[in-house]
């Protein structure tokens, strides 16, 4: 009888210890709804893929959009014809509004007409991140939302042998809508 009671108490202690250890370990796992969980690594992967695509939108649109060769309407702009399809797969409605209001040195990033969208062909150097190292920090996952801080850093040697180094920190919010992760808030411009 005492042995059975001892085994029950020992079992309860082991179960309790396991639950405590599991709860300490699961700080990296944040519930995203009642049925699914999203690990920190999965959230970082989602954010990394999205930010790489956002960089392409701004800095290398030929990799993500269909560029129309005839562009006599606007100087220093790229003419594209699949804007809505591409953008709706990357940005939420709030993210699209933010993108469409983006300016670089007082020049709007995009101009729309009835059929086409025209993007700036080049961005100011201080707003280019293609060659940056990107670190995802301070990541928080709640329900269908990922918030984080992105750190862009780069170093390069100029023609005079001087090392140019920069570190830029920006906030990013990603939401899940209709099963797809979309950029909700990200201010790309530095000026």
JSON list of N, CA, C and O in Angstrom, two decimals, residues 2-62:
[
{"chain": "A", "resi": 2, "resn": "UNK", "atom": "N", "xyz": [1.89, 1.26, 0.92]},
{"chain": "A", "resi": 2, "resn": "UNK", "atom": "CA", "xyz": [2.78, 2.41, 0.98]},
{"chain": "A", "resi": 2, "resn": "UNK", "atom": "C", "xyz": [3.57, 2.56, -0.33]},
{"chain": "A", "resi": 2, "resn": "UNK", "atom": "O", "xyz": [3.81, 3.67, -0.79]},
{"chain": "A", "resi": 3, "resn": "UNK", "atom": "N", "xyz": [3.93, 1.43, -0.89]},
{"chain": "A", "resi": 3, "resn": "UNK", "atom": "CA", "xyz": [4.69, 1.47, -2.14]},
{"chain": "A", "resi": 3, "resn": "UNK", "atom": "C", "xyz": [3.85, 2.04, -3.27]},
{"chain": "A", "resi": 3, "resn": "UNK", "atom": "O", "xyz": [4.32, 2.85, -4.07]},
{"chain": "A", "resi": 4, "resn": "UNK", "atom": "N", "xyz": [2.57, 1.66, -3.35]},
{"chain": "A", "resi": 4, "resn": "UNK", "atom": "CA", "xyz": [1.67, 2.17, -4.38]},
{"chain": "A", "resi": 4, "resn": "UNK", "atom": "C", "xyz": [1.46, 3.67, -4.20]},
{"chain": "A", "resi": 4, "resn": "UNK", "atom": "O", "xyz": [1.47, 4.45, -5.16]},
{"chain": "A", "resi": 5, "resn": "UNK", "atom": "N", "xyz": [1.30, 4.11, -2.95]},
{"chain": "A", "resi": 5, "resn": "UNK", "atom": "CA", "xyz": [1.13, 5.53, -2.66]},
{"chain": "A", "resi": 5, "resn": "UNK", "atom": "C", "xyz": [2.40, 6.30, -3.03]},
{"chain": "A", "resi": 5, "resn": "UNK", "atom": "O", "xyz": [2.33, 7.39, -3.60]},
{"chain": "A", "resi": 6, "resn": "UNK", "atom": "N", "xyz": [3.56, 5.74, -2.71]},
{"chain": "A", "resi": 6, "resn": "UNK", "atom": "CA", "xyz": [4.83, 6.35, -3.06]},
{"chain": "A", "resi": 6, "resn": "UNK", "atom": "C", "xyz": [4.98, 6.48, -4.57]},
{"chain": "A", "resi": 6, "resn": "UNK", "atom": "O", "xyz": [5.42, 7.52, -5.07]},
{"chain": "A", "resi": 7, "resn": "UNK", "atom": "N", "xyz": [4.59, 5.44, -5.32]},
{"chain": "A", "resi": 7, "resn": "UNK", "atom": "CA", "xyz": [4.67, 5.49, -6.79]},
{"chain": "A", "resi": 7, "resn": "UNK", "atom": "C", "xyz": [3.72, 6.55, -7.36]},
{"chain": "A", "resi": 7, "resn": "UNK", "atom": "O", "xyz": [4.05, 7.25, -8.30]},
{"chain": "A", "resi": 8, "resn": "UNK", "atom": "N", "xyz": [2.55, 6.70, -6.77]},
{"chain": "A", "resi": 8, "resn": "UNK", "atom": "CA", "xyz": [1.59, 7.71, -7.23]},
{"chain": "A", "resi": 8, "resn": "UNK", "atom": "C", "xyz": [2.15, 9.10, -6.98]},
{"chain": "A", "resi": 8, "resn": "UNK", "atom": "O", "xyz": [2.11, 9.97, -7.86]},
{"chain": "A", "resi": 9, "resn": "UNK", "atom": "N", "xyz": [2.67, 9.33, -5.78]},
{"chain": "A", "resi": 9, "resn": "UNK", "atom": "CA", "xyz": [3.26, 10.64, -5.45]},
{"chain": "A", "resi": 9, "resn": "UNK", "atom": "C", "xyz": [4.44, 10.92, -6.36]},
{"chain": "A", "resi": 9, "resn": "UNK", "atom": "O", "xyz": [4.60, 12.03, -6.88]},
{"chain": "A", "resi": 10, "resn": "UNK", "atom": "N", "xyz": [5.30, 9.93, -6.59]},
{"chain": "A", "resi": 10, "resn": "UNK", "atom": "CA", "xyz": [6.45, 10.08, -7.48]},
{"chain": "A", "resi": 10, "resn": "UNK", "atom": "C", "xyz": [5.98, 10.40, -8.91]},
{"chain": "A", "resi": 10, "resn": "UNK", "atom": "O", "xyz": [6.54, 11.27, -9.58]},
{"chain": "A", "resi": 11, "resn": "UNK", "atom": "N", "xyz": [4.93, 9.73, -9.37]},
{"chain": "A", "resi": 11, "resn": "UNK", "atom": "CA", "xyz": [4.38, 9.99, -10.70]},
{"chain": "A", "resi": 11, "resn": "UNK", "atom": "C", "xyz": [3.84, 11.41, -10.82]},
{"chain": "A", "resi": 11, "resn": "UNK", "atom": "O", "xyz": [4.06, 12.08, -11.83]},
{"chain": "A", "resi": 12, "resn": "UNK", "atom": "N", "xyz": [3.16, 11.86, -9.78]},
{"chain": "A", "resi": 12, "resn": "UNK", "atom": "CA", "xyz": [2.63, 13.23, -9.79]},
{"chain": "A", "resi": 12, "resn": "UNK", "atom": "C", "xyz": [3.77, 14.23, -9.81]},
{"chain": "A", "resi": 12, "resn": "UNK", "atom": "O", "xyz": [3.74, 15.23, -10.55]},
{"chain": "A", "resi": 13, "resn": "UNK", "atom": "N", "xyz": [4.83, 13.98, -9.03]},
{"chain": "A", "resi": 13, "resn": "UNK", "atom": "CA", "xyz": [6.00, 14.87, -9.02]},
{"chain": "A", "resi": 13, "resn": "UNK", "atom": "C", "xyz": [6.68, 14.91, -10.38]},
{"chain": "A", "resi": 13, "resn": "UNK", "atom": "O", "xyz": [7.05, 15.98, -10.88]},
{"chain": "A", "resi": 14, "resn": "UNK", "atom": "N", "xyz": [6.86, 13.76, -11.00]},
{"chain": "A", "resi": 14, "resn": "UNK", "atom": "CA", "xyz": [7.48, 13.71, -12.33]},
{"chain": "A", "resi": 14, "resn": "UNK", "atom": "C", "xyz": [6.62, 14.42, -13.36]},
{"chain": "A", "resi": 14, "resn": "UNK", "atom": "O", "xyz": [7.13, 15.17, -14.21]},
{"chain": "A", "resi": 15, "resn": "UNK", "atom": "N", "xyz": [5.32, 14.21, -13.31]},
{"chain": "A", "resi": 15, "resn": "UNK", "atom": "CA", "xyz": [4.41, 14.89, -14.24]},
{"chain": "A", "resi": 15, "resn": "UNK", "atom": "C", "xyz": [4.47, 16.40, -14.03]},
{"chain": "A", "resi": 15, "resn": "UNK", "atom": "O", "xyz": [4.58, 17.16, -14.99]},
{"chain": "A", "resi": 16, "resn": "UNK", "atom": "N", "xyz": [4.45, 16.85, -12.78]},
{"chain": "A", "resi": 16, "resn": "UNK", "atom": "CA", "xyz": [4.52, 18.28, -12.48]},
{"chain": "A", "resi": 16, "resn": "UNK", "atom": "C", "xyz": [5.84, 18.87, -12.94]},
{"chain": "A", "resi": 16, "resn": "UNK", "atom": "O", "xyz": [5.88, 19.96, -13.52]},
{"chain": "A", "resi": 17, "resn": "UNK", "atom": "N", "xyz": [6.94, 18.16, -12.69]},
{"chain": "A", "resi": 17, "resn": "UNK", "atom": "CA", "xyz": [8.25, 18.62, -13.14]},
{"chain": "A", "resi": 17, "resn": "UNK", "atom": "C", "xyz": [8.29, 18.73, -14.66]},
{"chain": "A", "resi": 17, "resn": "UNK", "atom": "O", "xyz": [8.83, 19.70, -15.22]},
{"chain": "A", "resi": 18, "resn": "UNK", "atom": "N", "xyz": [7.75, 17.75, -15.33]},
{"chain": "A", "resi": 18, "resn": "UNK", "atom": "CA", "xyz": [7.69, 17.79, -16.80]},
{"chain": "A", "resi": 18, "resn": "UNK", "atom": "C", "xyz": [6.90, 18.97, -17.31]},
{"chain": "A", "resi": 18, "resn": "UNK", "atom": "O", "xyz": [7.29, 19.64, -18.27]},
{"chain": "A", "resi": 19, "resn": "UNK", "atom": "N", "xyz": [5.78, 19.26, -16.67]},
{"chain": "A", "resi": 19, "resn": "UNK", "atom": "CA", "xyz": [4.96, 20.41, -17.08]},
{"chain": "A", "resi": 19, "resn": "UNK", "atom": "C", "xyz": [5.70, 21.73, -16.86]},
{"chain": "A", "resi": 19, "resn": "UNK", "atom": "O", "xyz": [5.64, 22.63, -17.69]},
{"chain": "A", "resi": 20, "resn": "UNK", "atom": "N", "xyz": [6.42, 21.84, -15.75]},
{"chain": "A", "resi": 20, "resn": "UNK", "atom": "CA", "xyz": [7.20, 23.06, -15.47]},
{"chain": "A", "resi": 20, "resn": "UNK", "atom": "C", "xyz": [8.30, 23.21, -16.52]},
{"chain": "A", "resi": 20, "resn": "UNK", "atom": "O", "xyz": [8.50, 24.30, -17.09]},
{"chain": "A", "resi": 21, "resn": "UNK", "atom": "N", "xyz": [9.03, 22.14, -16.80]},
{"chain": "A", "resi": 21, "resn": "UNK", "atom": "CA", "xyz": [10.07, 22.21, -17.82]},
{"chain": "A", "resi": 21, "resn": "UNK", "atom": "C", "xyz": [9.49, 22.53, -19.19]},
{"chain": "A", "resi": 21, "resn": "UNK", "atom": "O", "xyz": [10.07, 23.32, -19.95]},
{"chain": "A", "resi": 22, "resn": "UNK", "atom": "N", "xyz": [8.36, 21.96, -19.53]},
{"chain": "A", "resi": 22, "resn": "UNK", "atom": "CA", "xyz": [7.73, 22.24, -20.81]},
{"chain": "A", "resi": 22, "resn": "UNK", "atom": "C", "xyz": [7.32, 23.70, -20.90]},
{"chain": "A", "resi": 22, "resn": "UNK", "atom": "O", "xyz": [7.53, 24.37, -21.91]},
{"chain": "A", "resi": 23, "resn": "UNK", "atom": "N", "xyz": [6.76, 24.25, -19.83]},
{"chain": "A", "resi": 23, "resn": "UNK", "atom": "CA", "xyz": [6.34, 25.65, -19.87]},
{"chain": "A", "resi": 23, "resn": "UNK", "atom": "C", "xyz": [7.53, 26.58, -19.97]},
{"chain": "A", "resi": 23, "resn": "UNK", "atom": "O", "xyz": [7.46, 27.62, -20.62]},
{"chain": "A", "resi": 24, "resn": "UNK", "atom": "N", "xyz": [8.67, 26.22, -19.36]},
{"chain": "A", "resi": 24, "resn": "UNK", "atom": "CA", "xyz": [9.87, 27.04, -19.49]},
{"chain": "A", "resi": 24, "resn": "UNK", "atom": "C", "xyz": [10.41, 26.97, -20.90]},
{"chain": "A", "resi": 24, "resn": "UNK", "atom": "O", "xyz": [10.85, 27.96, -21.46]},
{"chain": "A", "resi": 25, "resn": "UNK", "atom": "N", "xyz": [10.39, 25.79, -21.50]},
{"chain": "A", "resi": 25, "resn": "UNK", "atom": "CA", "xyz": [10.88, 25.61, -22.87]},
{"chain": "A", "resi": 25, "resn": "UNK", "atom": "C", "xyz": [9.98, 26.31, -23.87]},
{"chain": "A", "resi": 25, "resn": "UNK", "atom": "O", "xyz": [10.43, 26.87, -24.85]},
{"chain": "A", "resi": 26, "resn": "UNK", "atom": "N", "xyz": [8.70, 26.33, -23.65]},
{"chain": "A", "resi": 26, "resn": "UNK", "atom": "CA", "xyz": [7.76, 26.83, -24.64]},
{"chain": "A", "resi": 26, "resn": "UNK", "atom": "C", "xyz": [7.69, 28.34, -24.70]},
{"chain": "A", "resi": 26, "resn": "UNK", "atom": "O", "xyz": [6.83, 28.89, -25.36]},
{"chain": "A", "resi": 27, "resn": "UNK", "atom": "N", "xyz": [8.62, 29.05, -24.05]},
{"chain": "A", "resi": 27, "resn": "UNK", "atom": "CA", "xyz": [8.65, 30.50, -24.20]},
{"chain": "A", "resi": 27, "resn": "UNK", "atom": "C", "xyz": [8.99, 30.89, -25.64]},
{"chain": "A", "resi": 27, "resn": "UNK", "atom": "O", "xyz": [8.65, 31.96, -26.08]},
{"chain": "A", "resi": 28, "resn": "UNK", "atom": "N", "xyz": [9.69, 30.01, -26.37]},
{"chain": "A", "resi": 28, "resn": "UNK", "atom": "CA", "xyz": [9.97, 30.27, -27.77]},
{"chain": "A", "resi": 28, "resn": "UNK", "atom": "C", "xyz": [8.77, 29.98, -28.65]},
{"chain": "A", "resi": 28, "resn": "UNK", "atom": "O", "xyz": [8.74, 30.38, -29.81]},
{"chain": "A", "resi": 29, "resn": "UNK", "atom": "N", "xyz": [7.79, 29.27, -28.14]},
{"chain": "A", "resi": 29, "resn": "UNK", "atom": "CA", "xyz": [6.61, 28.93, -28.91]},
{"chain": "A", "resi": 29, "resn": "UNK", "atom": "C", "xyz": [5.45, 29.79, -28.43]},
{"chain": "A", "resi": 29, "resn": "UNK", "atom": "O", "xyz": [5.14, 29.79, -27.26]},
{"chain": "A", "resi": 30, "resn": "UNK", "atom": "N", "xyz": [4.84, 30.50, -29.35]},
{"chain": "A", "resi": 30, "resn": "UNK", "atom": "CA", "xyz": [3.74, 31.38, -28.99]},
{"chain": "A", "resi": 30, "resn": "UNK", "atom": "C", "xyz": [2.51, 30.90, -29.73]},
{"chain": "A", "resi": 30, "resn": "UNK", "atom": "O", "xyz": [2.57, 30.62, -30.93]},
{"chain": "A", "resi": 31, "resn": "UNK", "atom": "N", "xyz": [1.42, 30.77, -29.02]},
{"chain": "A", "resi": 31, "resn": "UNK", "atom": "CA", "xyz": [0.20, 30.31, -29.67]},
{"chain": "A", "resi": 31, "resn": "UNK", "atom": "C", "xyz": [-0.29, 31.33, -30.67]},
{"chain": "A", "resi": 31, "resn": "UNK", "atom": "O", "xyz": [-0.35, 32.51, -30.40]},
{"chain": "A", "resi": 32, "resn": "UNK", "atom": "N", "xyz": [-0.66, 30.87, -31.83]},
{"chain": "A", "resi": 32, "resn": "UNK", "atom": "CA", "xyz": [-1.10, 31.74, -32.88]},
{"chain": "A", "resi": 32, "resn": "UNK", "atom": "C", "xyz": [-2.62, 31.59, -33.03]},
{"chain": "A", "resi": 32, "resn": "UNK", "atom": "O", "xyz": [-3.26, 32.47, -33.52]},
{"chain": "A", "resi": 33, "resn": "UNK", "atom": "N", "xyz": [-3.18, 30.53, -32.55]},
{"chain": "A", "resi": 33, "resn": "UNK", "atom": "CA", "xyz": [-4.62, 30.37, -32.30]},
{"chain": "A", "resi": 33, "resn": "UNK", "atom": "C", "xyz": [-4.78, 29.12, -31.46]},
{"chain": "A", "resi": 33, "resn": "UNK", "atom": "O", "xyz": [-3.81, 28.52, -31.05]},
{"chain": "A", "resi": 34, "resn": "UNK", "atom": "N", "xyz": [-5.99, 28.71, -31.19]},
{"chain": "A", "resi": 34, "resn": "UNK", "atom": "CA", "xyz": [-6.21, 27.59, -30.28]},
{"chain": "A", "resi": 34, "resn": "UNK", "atom": "C", "xyz": [-5.66, 26.26, -30.83]},
{"chain": "A", "resi": 34, "resn": "UNK", "atom": "O", "xyz": [-5.32, 25.40, -30.08]},
{"chain": "A", "resi": 35, "resn": "UNK", "atom": "N", "xyz": [-5.57, 26.12, -32.15]},
{"chain": "A", "resi": 35, "resn": "UNK", "atom": "CA", "xyz": [-5.21, 24.83, -32.74]},
{"chain": "A", "resi": 35, "resn": "UNK", "atom": "C", "xyz": [-3.78, 24.75, -33.23]},
{"chain": "A", "resi": 35, "resn": "UNK", "atom": "O", "xyz": [-3.22, 23.69, -33.33]},
{"chain": "A", "resi": 36, "resn": "UNK", "atom": "N", "xyz": [-3.16, 25.88, -33.59]},
{"chain": "A", "resi": 36, "resn": "UNK", "atom": "CA", "xyz": [-1.83, 25.87, -34.16]},
{"chain": "A", "resi": 36, "resn": "UNK", "atom": "C", "xyz": [-0.86, 26.60, -33.24]},
{"chain": "A", "resi": 36, "resn": "UNK", "atom": "O", "xyz": [-1.26, 27.45, -32.49]},
{"chain": "A", "resi": 37, "resn": "UNK", "atom": "N", "xyz": [0.40, 26.28, -33.36]},
{"chain": "A", "resi": 37, "resn": "UNK", "atom": "CA", "xyz": [1.42, 27.06, -32.67]},
{"chain": "A", "resi": 37, "resn": "UNK", "atom": "C", "xyz": [2.50, 27.41, -33.69]},
{"chain": "A", "resi": 37, "resn": "UNK", "atom": "O", "xyz": [2.73, 26.69, -34.64]},
{"chain": "A", "resi": 38, "resn": "UNK", "atom": "N", "xyz": [3.12, 28.53, -33.45]},
{"chain": "A", "resi": 38, "resn": "UNK", "atom": "CA", "xyz": [4.16, 29.02, -34.35]},
{"chain": "A", "resi": 38, "resn": "UNK", "atom": "C", "xyz": [5.42, 29.21, -33.53]},
{"chain": "A", "resi": 38, "resn": "UNK", "atom": "O", "xyz": [5.43, 29.97, -32.56]},
{"chain": "A", "resi": 39, "resn": "UNK", "atom": "N", "xyz": [6.49, 28.52, -33.88]},
{"chain": "A", "resi": 39, "resn": "UNK", "atom": "CA", "xyz": [7.73, 28.65, -33.13]},
{"chain": "A", "resi": 39, "resn": "UNK", "atom": "C", "xyz": [8.43, 29.95, -33.53]},
{"chain": "A", "resi": 39, "resn": "UNK", "atom": "O", "xyz": [8.12, 30.55, -34.56]},
{"chain": "A", "resi": 40, "resn": "UNK", "atom": "N", "xyz": [9.37, 30.34, -32.71]},
{"chain": "A", "resi": 40, "resn": "UNK", "atom": "CA", "xyz": [10.15, 31.54, -33.00]},
{"chain": "A", "resi": 40, "resn": "UNK", "atom": "C", "xyz": [10.88, 31.39, -34.33]},
{"chain": "A", "resi": 40, "resn": "UNK", "atom": "O", "xyz": [10.94, 32.32, -35.13]},
{"chain": "A", "resi": 41, "resn": "UNK", "atom": "N", "xyz": [11.42, 30.22, -34.58]},
{"chain": "A", "resi": 41, "resn": "UNK", "atom": "CA", "xyz": [12.16, 29.96, -35.83]},
{"chain": "A", "resi": 41, "resn": "UNK", "atom": "C", "xyz": [11.23, 30.06, -37.04]},
{"chain": "A", "resi": 41, "resn": "UNK", "atom": "O", "xyz": [11.62, 30.59, -38.08]},
{"chain": "A", "resi": 42, "resn": "UNK", "atom": "N", "xyz": [10.01, 29.53, -36.92]},
{"chain": "A", "resi": 42, "resn": "UNK", "atom": "CA", "xyz": [9.04, 29.64, -38.02]},
{"chain": "A", "resi": 42, "resn": "UNK", "atom": "C", "xyz": [8.66, 31.09, -38.27]},
{"chain": "A", "resi": 42, "resn": "UNK", "atom": "O", "xyz": [8.55, 31.52, -39.42]},
{"chain": "A", "resi": 43, "resn": "UNK", "atom": "N", "xyz": [8.46, 31.85, -37.20]},
{"chain": "A", "resi": 43, "resn": "UNK", "atom": "CA", "xyz": [8.12, 33.27, -37.34]},
{"chain": "A", "resi": 43, "resn": "UNK", "atom": "C", "xyz": [9.26, 34.03, -38.01]},
{"chain": "A", "resi": 43, "resn": "UNK", "atom": "O", "xyz": [9.04, 34.86, -38.90]},
{"chain": "A", "resi": 44, "resn": "UNK", "atom": "N", "xyz": [10.49, 33.74, -37.63]},
{"chain": "A", "resi": 44, "resn": "UNK", "atom": "CA", "xyz": [11.65, 34.39, -38.25]},
{"chain": "A", "resi": 44, "resn": "UNK", "atom": "C", "xyz": [11.74, 34.02, -39.72]},
{"chain": "A", "resi": 44, "resn": "UNK", "atom": "O", "xyz": [12.04, 34.86, -40.57]},
{"chain": "A", "resi": 45, "resn": "UNK", "atom": "N", "xyz": [11.45, 32.78, -40.07]},
{"chain": "A", "resi": 45, "resn": "UNK", "atom": "CA", "xyz": [11.46, 32.35, -41.47]},
{"chain": "A", "resi": 45, "resn": "UNK", "atom": "C", "xyz": [10.41, 33.11, -42.28]},
{"chain": "A", "resi": 45, "resn": "UNK", "atom": "O", "xyz": [10.68, 33.56, -43.40]},
{"chain": "A", "resi": 46, "resn": "UNK", "atom": "N", "xyz": [9.22, 33.26, -41.74]},
{"chain": "A", "resi": 46, "resn": "UNK", "atom": "CA", "xyz": [8.15, 34.00, -42.42]},
{"chain": "A", "resi": 46, "resn": "UNK", "atom": "C", "xyz": [8.56, 35.44, -42.64]},
{"chain": "A", "resi": 46, "resn": "UNK", "atom": "O", "xyz": [8.45, 35.99, -43.74]},
{"chain": "A", "resi": 47, "resn": "UNK", "atom": "N", "xyz": [9.07, 36.08, -41.59]},
{"chain": "A", "resi": 47, "resn": "UNK", "atom": "CA", "xyz": [9.49, 37.48, -41.67]},
{"chain": "A", "resi": 47, "resn": "UNK", "atom": "C", "xyz": [10.63, 37.63, -42.67]},
{"chain": "A", "resi": 47, "resn": "UNK", "atom": "O", "xyz": [10.62, 38.56, -43.49]},
{"chain": "A", "resi": 48, "resn": "UNK", "atom": "N", "xyz": [11.60, 36.73, -42.64]},
{"chain": "A", "resi": 48, "resn": "UNK", "atom": "CA", "xyz": [12.76, 36.82, -43.54]},
{"chain": "A", "resi": 48, "resn": "UNK", "atom": "C", "xyz": [12.34, 36.72, -45.00]},
{"chain": "A", "resi": 48, "resn": "UNK", "atom": "O", "xyz": [12.82, 37.49, -45.85]},
{"chain": "A", "resi": 49, "resn": "UNK", "atom": "N", "xyz": [11.46, 35.79, -45.32]},
{"chain": "A", "resi": 49, "resn": "UNK", "atom": "CA", "xyz": [11.00, 35.64, -46.70]},
{"chain": "A", "resi": 49, "resn": "UNK", "atom": "C", "xyz": [10.24, 36.89, -47.15]},
{"chain": "A", "resi": 49, "resn": "UNK", "atom": "O", "xyz": [10.48, 37.41, -48.24]},
{"chain": "A", "resi": 50, "resn": "UNK", "atom": "N", "xyz": [9.35, 37.37, -46.31]},
{"chain": "A", "resi": 50, "resn": "UNK", "atom": "CA", "xyz": [8.58, 38.56, -46.67]},
{"chain": "A", "resi": 50, "resn": "UNK", "atom": "C", "xyz": [9.47, 39.78, -46.86]},
{"chain": "A", "resi": 50, "resn": "UNK", "atom": "O", "xyz": [9.30, 40.54, -47.82]},
{"chain": "A", "resi": 51, "resn": "UNK", "atom": "N", "xyz": [10.42, 40.00, -45.97]},
{"chain": "A", "resi": 51, "resn": "UNK", "atom": "CA", "xyz": [11.27, 41.19, -46.10]},
{"chain": "A", "resi": 51, "resn": "UNK", "atom": "C", "xyz": [12.15, 41.11, -47.34]},
{"chain": "A", "resi": 51, "resn": "UNK", "atom": "O", "xyz": [12.40, 42.11, -48.00]},
{"chain": "A", "resi": 52, "resn": "UNK", "atom": "N", "xyz": [12.58, 39.91, -47.71]},
{"chain": "A", "resi": 52, "resn": "UNK", "atom": "CA", "xyz": [13.35, 39.76, -48.95]},
{"chain": "A", "resi": 52, "resn": "UNK", "atom": "C", "xyz": [12.50, 40.12, -50.17]},
{"chain": "A", "resi": 52, "resn": "UNK", "atom": "O", "xyz": [12.98, 40.75, -51.10]},
{"chain": "A", "resi": 53, "resn": "UNK", "atom": "N", "xyz": [11.22, 39.72, -50.17]},
{"chain": "A", "resi": 53, "resn": "UNK", "atom": "CA", "xyz": [10.33, 40.08, -51.27]},
{"chain": "A", "resi": 53, "resn": "UNK", "atom": "C", "xyz": [10.03, 41.58, -51.28]},
{"chain": "A", "resi": 53, "resn": "UNK", "atom": "O", "xyz": [9.93, 42.19, -52.34]},
{"chain": "A", "resi": 54, "resn": "UNK", "atom": "N", "xyz": [9.88, 42.18, -50.10]},
{"chain": "A", "resi": 54, "resn": "UNK", "atom": "CA", "xyz": [9.64, 43.62, -50.02]},
{"chain": "A", "resi": 54, "resn": "UNK", "atom": "C", "xyz": [10.85, 44.39, -50.57]},
{"chain": "A", "resi": 54, "resn": "UNK", "atom": "O", "xyz": [10.69, 45.37, -51.29]},
{"chain": "A", "resi": 55, "resn": "UNK", "atom": "N", "xyz": [12.06, 43.94, -50.25]},
{"chain": "A", "resi": 55, "resn": "UNK", "atom": "CA", "xyz": [13.26, 44.58, -50.79]},
{"chain": "A", "resi": 55, "resn": "UNK", "atom": "C", "xyz": [13.23, 44.52, -52.32]},
{"chain": "A", "resi": 55, "resn": "UNK", "atom": "O", "xyz": [13.58, 45.49, -52.99]},
{"chain": "A", "resi": 56, "resn": "UNK", "atom": "N", "xyz": [12.81, 43.39, -52.88]},
{"chain": "A", "resi": 56, "resn": "UNK", "atom": "CA", "xyz": [12.71, 43.28, -54.35]},
{"chain": "A", "resi": 56, "resn": "UNK", "atom": "C", "xyz": [11.71, 44.28, -54.91]},
{"chain": "A", "resi": 56, "resn": "UNK", "atom": "O", "xyz": [11.95, 44.86, -55.97]},
{"chain": "A", "resi": 57, "resn": "UNK", "atom": "N", "xyz": [10.58, 44.47, -54.24]},
{"chain": "A", "resi": 57, "resn": "UNK", "atom": "CA", "xyz": [9.58, 45.44, -54.71]},
{"chain": "A", "resi": 57, "resn": "UNK", "atom": "C", "xyz": [10.22, 46.80, -54.88]},
{"chain": "A", "resi": 57, "resn": "UNK", "atom": "O", "xyz": [10.03, 47.47, -55.90]},
{"chain": "A", "resi": 58, "resn": "UNK", "atom": "N", "xyz": [10.98, 47.23, -53.89]},
{"chain": "A", "resi": 58, "resn": "UNK", "atom": "CA", "xyz": [11.58, 48.56, -53.91]},
{"chain": "A", "resi": 58, "resn": "UNK", "atom": "C", "xyz": [12.86, 48.66, -54.74]},
{"chain": "A", "resi": 58, "resn": "UNK", "atom": "O", "xyz": [13.06, 49.63, -55.46]},
{"chain": "A", "resi": 59, "resn": "UNK", "atom": "N", "xyz": [13.72, 47.68, -54.64]},
{"chain": "A", "resi": 59, "resn": "UNK", "atom": "CA", "xyz": [15.06, 47.82, -55.20]},
{"chain": "A", "resi": 59, "resn": "UNK", "atom": "C", "xyz": [15.32, 47.03, -56.48]},
{"chain": "A", "resi": 59, "resn": "UNK", "atom": "O", "xyz": [16.22, 47.38, -57.23]},
{"chain": "A", "resi": 60, "resn": "UNK", "atom": "N", "xyz": [14.59, 45.97, -56.69]},
{"chain": "A", "resi": 60, "resn": "UNK", "atom": "CA", "xyz": [14.82, 45.16, -57.88]},
{"chain": "A", "resi": 60, "resn": "UNK", "atom": "C", "xyz": [13.48, 44.65, -58.42]},
{"chain": "A", "resi": 60, "resn": "UNK", "atom": "O", "xyz": [13.22, 43.45, -58.44]},
{"chain": "A", "resi": 61, "resn": "UNK", "atom": "N", "xyz": [12.61, 45.58, -58.85]},
{"chain": "A", "resi": 61, "resn": "UNK", "atom": "CA", "xyz": [11.26, 45.19, -59.24]},
{"chain": "A", "resi": 61, "resn": "UNK", "atom": "C", "xyz": [11.20, 44.22, -60.42]},
{"chain": "A", "resi": 61, "resn": "UNK", "atom": "O", "xyz": [10.22, 43.49, -60.57]},
{"chain": "A", "resi": 62, "resn": "UNK", "atom": "N", "xyz": [12.24, 44.16, -61.23]},
{"chain": "A", "resi": 62, "resn": "UNK", "atom": "CA", "xyz": [12.26, 43.23, -62.36]},
{"chain": "A", "resi": 62, "resn": "UNK", "atom": "C", "xyz": [12.23, 41.77, -61.92]},
{"chain": "A", "resi": 62, "resn": "UNK", "atom": "O", "xyz": [11.85, 40.89, -62.71]}
]
